[in-house]
Short mmCIF file of C-alpha atoms in Angstrom, two decimals:
data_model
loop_
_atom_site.label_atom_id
_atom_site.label_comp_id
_atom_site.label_asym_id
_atom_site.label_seq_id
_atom_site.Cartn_x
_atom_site.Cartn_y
_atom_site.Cartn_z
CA UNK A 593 0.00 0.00 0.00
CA UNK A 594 1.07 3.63 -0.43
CA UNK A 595 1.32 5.01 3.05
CA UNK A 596 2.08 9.26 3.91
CA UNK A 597 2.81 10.58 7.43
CA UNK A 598 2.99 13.96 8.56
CA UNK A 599 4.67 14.63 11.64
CA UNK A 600 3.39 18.39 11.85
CA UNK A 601 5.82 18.99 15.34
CA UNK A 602 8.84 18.07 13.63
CA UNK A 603 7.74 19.54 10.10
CA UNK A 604 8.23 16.44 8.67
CA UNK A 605 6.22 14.33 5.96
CA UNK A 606 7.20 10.89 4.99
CA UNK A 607 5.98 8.81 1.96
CA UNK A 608 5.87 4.92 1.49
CA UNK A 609 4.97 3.87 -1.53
CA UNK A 610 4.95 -0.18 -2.10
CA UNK A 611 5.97 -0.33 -6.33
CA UNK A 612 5.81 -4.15 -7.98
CA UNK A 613 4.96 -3.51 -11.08
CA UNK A 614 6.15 0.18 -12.59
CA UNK A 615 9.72 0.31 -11.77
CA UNK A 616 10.89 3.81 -13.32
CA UNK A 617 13.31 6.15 -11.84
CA UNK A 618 12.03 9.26 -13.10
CA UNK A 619 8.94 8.75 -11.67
CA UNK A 620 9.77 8.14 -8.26
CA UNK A 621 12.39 11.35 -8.68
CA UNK A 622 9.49 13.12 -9.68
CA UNK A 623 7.71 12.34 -7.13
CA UNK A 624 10.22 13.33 -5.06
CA UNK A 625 10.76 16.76 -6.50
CA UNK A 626 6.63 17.29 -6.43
CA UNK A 627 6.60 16.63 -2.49
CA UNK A 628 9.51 18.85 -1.69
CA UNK A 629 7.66 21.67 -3.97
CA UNK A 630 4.61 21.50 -1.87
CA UNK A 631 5.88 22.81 1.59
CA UNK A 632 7.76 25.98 -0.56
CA UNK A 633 5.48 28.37 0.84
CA UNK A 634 6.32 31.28 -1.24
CA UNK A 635 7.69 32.33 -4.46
CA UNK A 636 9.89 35.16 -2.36
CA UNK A 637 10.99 32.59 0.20
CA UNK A 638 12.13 29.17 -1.17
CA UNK A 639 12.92 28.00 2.24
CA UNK A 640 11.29 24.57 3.20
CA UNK A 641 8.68 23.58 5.86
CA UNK A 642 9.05 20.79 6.38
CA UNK A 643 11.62 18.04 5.76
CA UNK A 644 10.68 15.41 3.12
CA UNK A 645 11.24 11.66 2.75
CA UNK A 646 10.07 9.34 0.02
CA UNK A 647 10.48 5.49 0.99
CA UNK A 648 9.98 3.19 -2.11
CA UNK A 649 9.66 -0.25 -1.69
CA UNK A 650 10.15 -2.42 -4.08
CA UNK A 651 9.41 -6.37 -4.25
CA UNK A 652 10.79 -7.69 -7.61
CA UNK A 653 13.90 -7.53 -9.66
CA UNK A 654 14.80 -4.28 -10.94
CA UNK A 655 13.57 -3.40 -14.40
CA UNK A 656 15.27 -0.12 -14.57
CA UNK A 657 19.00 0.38 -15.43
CA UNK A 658 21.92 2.16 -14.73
CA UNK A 659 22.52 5.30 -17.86
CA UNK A 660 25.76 2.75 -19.04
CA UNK A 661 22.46 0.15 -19.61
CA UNK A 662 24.64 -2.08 -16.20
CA UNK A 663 21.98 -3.66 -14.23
CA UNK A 664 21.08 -2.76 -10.49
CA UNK A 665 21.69 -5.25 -7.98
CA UNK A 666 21.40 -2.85 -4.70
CA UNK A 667 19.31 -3.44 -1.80
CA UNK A 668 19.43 -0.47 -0.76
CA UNK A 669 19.58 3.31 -2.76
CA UNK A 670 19.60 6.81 -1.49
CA UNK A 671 18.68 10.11 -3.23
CA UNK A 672 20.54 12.88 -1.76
CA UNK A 673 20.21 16.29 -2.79
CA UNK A 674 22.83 17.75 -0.91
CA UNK A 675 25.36 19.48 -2.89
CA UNK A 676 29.06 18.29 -2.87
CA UNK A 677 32.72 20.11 -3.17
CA UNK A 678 35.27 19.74 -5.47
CA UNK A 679 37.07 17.13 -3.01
CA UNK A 680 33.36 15.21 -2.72
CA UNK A 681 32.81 16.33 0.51
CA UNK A 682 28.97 16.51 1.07
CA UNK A 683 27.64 19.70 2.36
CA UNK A 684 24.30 19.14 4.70
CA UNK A 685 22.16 22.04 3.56
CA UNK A 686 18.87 19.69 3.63
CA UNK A 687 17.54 16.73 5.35
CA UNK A 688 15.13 15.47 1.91
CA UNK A 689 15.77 12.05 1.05
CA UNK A 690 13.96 9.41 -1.14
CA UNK A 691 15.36 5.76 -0.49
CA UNK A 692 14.63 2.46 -2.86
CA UNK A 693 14.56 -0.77 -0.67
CA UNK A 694 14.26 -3.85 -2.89
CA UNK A 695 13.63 -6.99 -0.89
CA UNK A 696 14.79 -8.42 -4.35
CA UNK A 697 18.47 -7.82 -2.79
CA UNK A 698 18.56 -8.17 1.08
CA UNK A 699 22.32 -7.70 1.56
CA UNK A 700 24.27 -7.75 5.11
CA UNK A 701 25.77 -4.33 4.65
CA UNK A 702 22.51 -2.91 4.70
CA UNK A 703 21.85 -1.31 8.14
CA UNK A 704 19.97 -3.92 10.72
CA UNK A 705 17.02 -2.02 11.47
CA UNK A 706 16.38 -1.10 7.74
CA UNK A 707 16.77 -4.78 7.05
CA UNK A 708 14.51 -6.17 9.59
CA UNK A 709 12.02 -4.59 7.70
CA UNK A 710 12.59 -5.30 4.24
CA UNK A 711 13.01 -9.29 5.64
CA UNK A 712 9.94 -8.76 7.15
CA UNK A 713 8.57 -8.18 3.56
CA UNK A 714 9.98 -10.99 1.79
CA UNK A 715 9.26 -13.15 4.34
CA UNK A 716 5.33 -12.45 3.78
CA UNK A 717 5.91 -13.03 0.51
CA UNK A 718 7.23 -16.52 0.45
CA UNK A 719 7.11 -17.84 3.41
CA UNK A 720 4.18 -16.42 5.23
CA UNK A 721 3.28 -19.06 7.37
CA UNK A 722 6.61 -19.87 9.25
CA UNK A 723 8.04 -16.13 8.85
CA UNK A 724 11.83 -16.22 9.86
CA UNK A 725 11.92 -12.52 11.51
CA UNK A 726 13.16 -10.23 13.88
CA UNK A 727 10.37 -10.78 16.37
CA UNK A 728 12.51 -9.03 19.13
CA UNK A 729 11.82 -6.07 17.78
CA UNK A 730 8.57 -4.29 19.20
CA UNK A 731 7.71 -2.83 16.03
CA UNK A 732 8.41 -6.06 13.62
CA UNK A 733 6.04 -8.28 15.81
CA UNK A 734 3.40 -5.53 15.74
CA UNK A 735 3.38 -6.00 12.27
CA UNK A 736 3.80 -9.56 11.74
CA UNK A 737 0.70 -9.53 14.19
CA UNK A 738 -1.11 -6.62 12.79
CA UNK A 739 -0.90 -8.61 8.86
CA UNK A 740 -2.37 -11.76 10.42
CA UNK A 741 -5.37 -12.33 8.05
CA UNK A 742 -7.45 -13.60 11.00
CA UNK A 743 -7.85 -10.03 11.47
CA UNK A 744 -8.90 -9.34 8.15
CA UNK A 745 -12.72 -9.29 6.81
CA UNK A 746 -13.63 -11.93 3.93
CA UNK A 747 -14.71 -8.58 1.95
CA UNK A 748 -11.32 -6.93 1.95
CA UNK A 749 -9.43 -10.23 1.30
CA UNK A 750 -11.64 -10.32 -2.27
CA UNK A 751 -10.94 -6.75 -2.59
CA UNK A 752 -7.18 -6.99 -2.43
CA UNK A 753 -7.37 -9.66 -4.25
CA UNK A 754 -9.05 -7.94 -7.28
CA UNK A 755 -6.78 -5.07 -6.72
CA UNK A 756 -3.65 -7.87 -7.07
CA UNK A 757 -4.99 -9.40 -10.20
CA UNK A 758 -5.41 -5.92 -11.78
CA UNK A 759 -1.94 -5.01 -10.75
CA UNK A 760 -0.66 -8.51 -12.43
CA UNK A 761 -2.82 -7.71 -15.72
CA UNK A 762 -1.58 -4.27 -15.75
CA UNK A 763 2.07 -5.47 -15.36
CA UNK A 764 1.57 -8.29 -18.33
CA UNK A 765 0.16 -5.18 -20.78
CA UNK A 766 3.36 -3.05 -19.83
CA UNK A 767 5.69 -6.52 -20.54
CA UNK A 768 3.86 -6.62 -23.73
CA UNK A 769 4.22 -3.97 -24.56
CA UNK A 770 7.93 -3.81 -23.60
CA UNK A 771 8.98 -6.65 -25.22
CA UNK A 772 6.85 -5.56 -28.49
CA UNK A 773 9.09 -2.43 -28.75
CA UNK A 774 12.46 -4.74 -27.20
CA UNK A 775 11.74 -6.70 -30.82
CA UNK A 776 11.26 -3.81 -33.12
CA UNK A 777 14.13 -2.30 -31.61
CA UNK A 778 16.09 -5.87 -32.03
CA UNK A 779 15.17 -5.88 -35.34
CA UNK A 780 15.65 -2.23 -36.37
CA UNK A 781 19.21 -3.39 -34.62
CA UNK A 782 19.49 -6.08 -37.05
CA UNK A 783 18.63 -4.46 -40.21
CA UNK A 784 21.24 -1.87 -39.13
CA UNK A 785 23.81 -4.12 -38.82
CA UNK A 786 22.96 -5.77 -42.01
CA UNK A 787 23.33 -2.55 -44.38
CA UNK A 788 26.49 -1.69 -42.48
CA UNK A 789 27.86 -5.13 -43.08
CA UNK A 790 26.85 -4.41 -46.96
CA UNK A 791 28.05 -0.80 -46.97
CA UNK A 792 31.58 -2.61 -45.60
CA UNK A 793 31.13 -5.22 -48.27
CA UNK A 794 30.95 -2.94 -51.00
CA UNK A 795 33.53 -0.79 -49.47
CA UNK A 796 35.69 -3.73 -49.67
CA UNK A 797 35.27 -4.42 -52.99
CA UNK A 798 35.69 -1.26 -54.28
CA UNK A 799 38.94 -1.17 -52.53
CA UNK A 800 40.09 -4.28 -54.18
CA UNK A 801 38.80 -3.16 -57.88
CA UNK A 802 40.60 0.25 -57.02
CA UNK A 803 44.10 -1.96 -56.16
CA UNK A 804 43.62 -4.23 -58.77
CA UNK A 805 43.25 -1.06 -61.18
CA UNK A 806 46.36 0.43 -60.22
CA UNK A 807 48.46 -2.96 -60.25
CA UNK A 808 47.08 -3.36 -64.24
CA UNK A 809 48.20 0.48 -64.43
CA UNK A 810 51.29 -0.23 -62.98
CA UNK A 811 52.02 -3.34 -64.36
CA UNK A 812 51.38 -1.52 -67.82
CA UNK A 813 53.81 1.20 -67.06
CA UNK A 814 56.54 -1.30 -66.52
CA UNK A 815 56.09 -2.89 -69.88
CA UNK A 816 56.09 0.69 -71.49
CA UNK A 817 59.00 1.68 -70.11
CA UNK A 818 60.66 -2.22 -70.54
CA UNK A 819 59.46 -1.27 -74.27
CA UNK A 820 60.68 1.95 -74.87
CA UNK A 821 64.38 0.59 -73.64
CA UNK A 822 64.13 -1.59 -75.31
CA UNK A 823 63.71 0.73 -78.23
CA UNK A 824 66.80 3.34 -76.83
CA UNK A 825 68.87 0.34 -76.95
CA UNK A 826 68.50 -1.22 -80.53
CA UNK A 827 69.07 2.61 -81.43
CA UNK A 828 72.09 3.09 -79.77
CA UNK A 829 73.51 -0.21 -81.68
CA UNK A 830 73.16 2.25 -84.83
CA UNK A 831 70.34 0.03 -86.06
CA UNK A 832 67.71 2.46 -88.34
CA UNK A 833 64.56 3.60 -87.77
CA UNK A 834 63.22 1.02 -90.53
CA UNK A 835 65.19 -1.69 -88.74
CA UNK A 836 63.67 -0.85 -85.36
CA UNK A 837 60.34 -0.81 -86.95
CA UNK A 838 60.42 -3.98 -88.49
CA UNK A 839 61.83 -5.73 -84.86
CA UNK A 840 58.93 -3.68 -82.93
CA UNK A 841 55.65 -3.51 -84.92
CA UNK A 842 55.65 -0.40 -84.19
CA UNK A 843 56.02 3.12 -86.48
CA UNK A 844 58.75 4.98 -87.32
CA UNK A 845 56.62 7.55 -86.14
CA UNK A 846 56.52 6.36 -82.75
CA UNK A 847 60.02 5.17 -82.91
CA UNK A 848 60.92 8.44 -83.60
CA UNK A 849 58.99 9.91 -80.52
CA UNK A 850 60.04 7.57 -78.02
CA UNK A 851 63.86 8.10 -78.86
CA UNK A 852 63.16 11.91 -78.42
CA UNK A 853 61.99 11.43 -74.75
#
């Protein structure tokens, strides 16, 4: 359930929201942000009333990703807006905070009385009947004894349980729909990566017509110039035009032209 407290002594508003289906950053920050513009009391004073903390709890794997697309495997996450220096030294100019606790990733180096709770969770999730939890803790027992479903009426068992199956059919459209644009993106992917390989293909053979048209070029210069001496020697023999000619196939004309260069 999504649960808000206002402690109006201590100016302070907290905000649990329970998330197992619609796992998106941005709309938790936002959230966030919306909360902590709702006790600015005036556009000429952007001081804050009260202190604000969001609490999101969530009870599957992470669908959102870090920016580099790595996957999140954290227990526990914190949302600080506290500026820091240039030696990352946090400066404490606010007490708002918005924390993600997914009972996906219980972890030991999460603090004990944060953990006790998000234990408490999963345990009511799989294991609901023998519950292996911190009953020395007032609070934890409270609960455990408070969620008993002796205590609950036959009417809002159905009605939580239409709620769940709405949340489950709601979460199946979203996969849906996630993996329907996961496969036109896959494919989009694909067809990218075929041109490419084409365009690379082509470039390639380009590159060999291109080499294999300088080698002929090159290979035809050689014989020219293999010719022509061939020509400049036969002359310098004292052998004729006409005699050259007649060796060469070729004019006298040309002959002529040739011994000139």
């Amino acid at each position: 359930m999504d649960l808000f407290a206002e402690d109006k002594a201590n100016r302070t508003i907290v905000e649990i929201q329970k998330v197992d289906y619609d796992y998106n950053y941005d709309r938790f920050s936002h959230y966030f942000m919306a909360n902590m513009l709702d006790v600015q009391t005036d556009s000429n004073d952007y001081s804050y009333a009260k202190d604000i903390y969001v609490i999101v709890v969530i009870t599957a794997a992470y669908r959102i990703r870090q920016e580099d697309g790595e996957p999140i495997k954290d227990g526990f996450l914190l949302t600080d807006i506290n500026p820091r220096n240039l030696r990352g030294e946090l400066i404490k100019m606010q007490n708002h905070k918005m924390i993600l606790l997914n009972t996906e990733h219980i972890t030991d180096d999460i603090p004990e009385n944060i953990r006790d709770w998000m234990t408490l969770i999963k345990q009511s999730q799989i294991n609901k009947k023998n519950p292996e939890i911190n009953l020395e803790k007032k609070g934890i027992a409270k609960a455990a004894s408070l969620a008993n479903l002796n205590l609950v009426s036959p009417e809002q068992i159905a009605d939580a349980k239409i709620q769940e199956m709405r949340k489950k059919t709601l979460a199946l459209v979203e996969d849906m729909a996630r993996e329907e644009e996961q496969a036109k993106t896959e494919l989009a992917e694909q067809k990218a990566r075929a041109a490419m390989q084409l365009a690379e293909k082509a470039k390639s053979i380009a590159e060999e017509a291109e080499q294999k048209a300088e080698e002929a070029e090159q290979k035809a210069n050689q014989e020219l110039a293999k010719k022509n001496q061939i020509i400049k020697n036969l002359a310098q023999t004292g052998m004729s035009l006409e005699q050259i000619a007649q060796i060469t196939a070729l004019s006298e004309e040309v002959i002529r032209s040739i011994l000139e260069q």
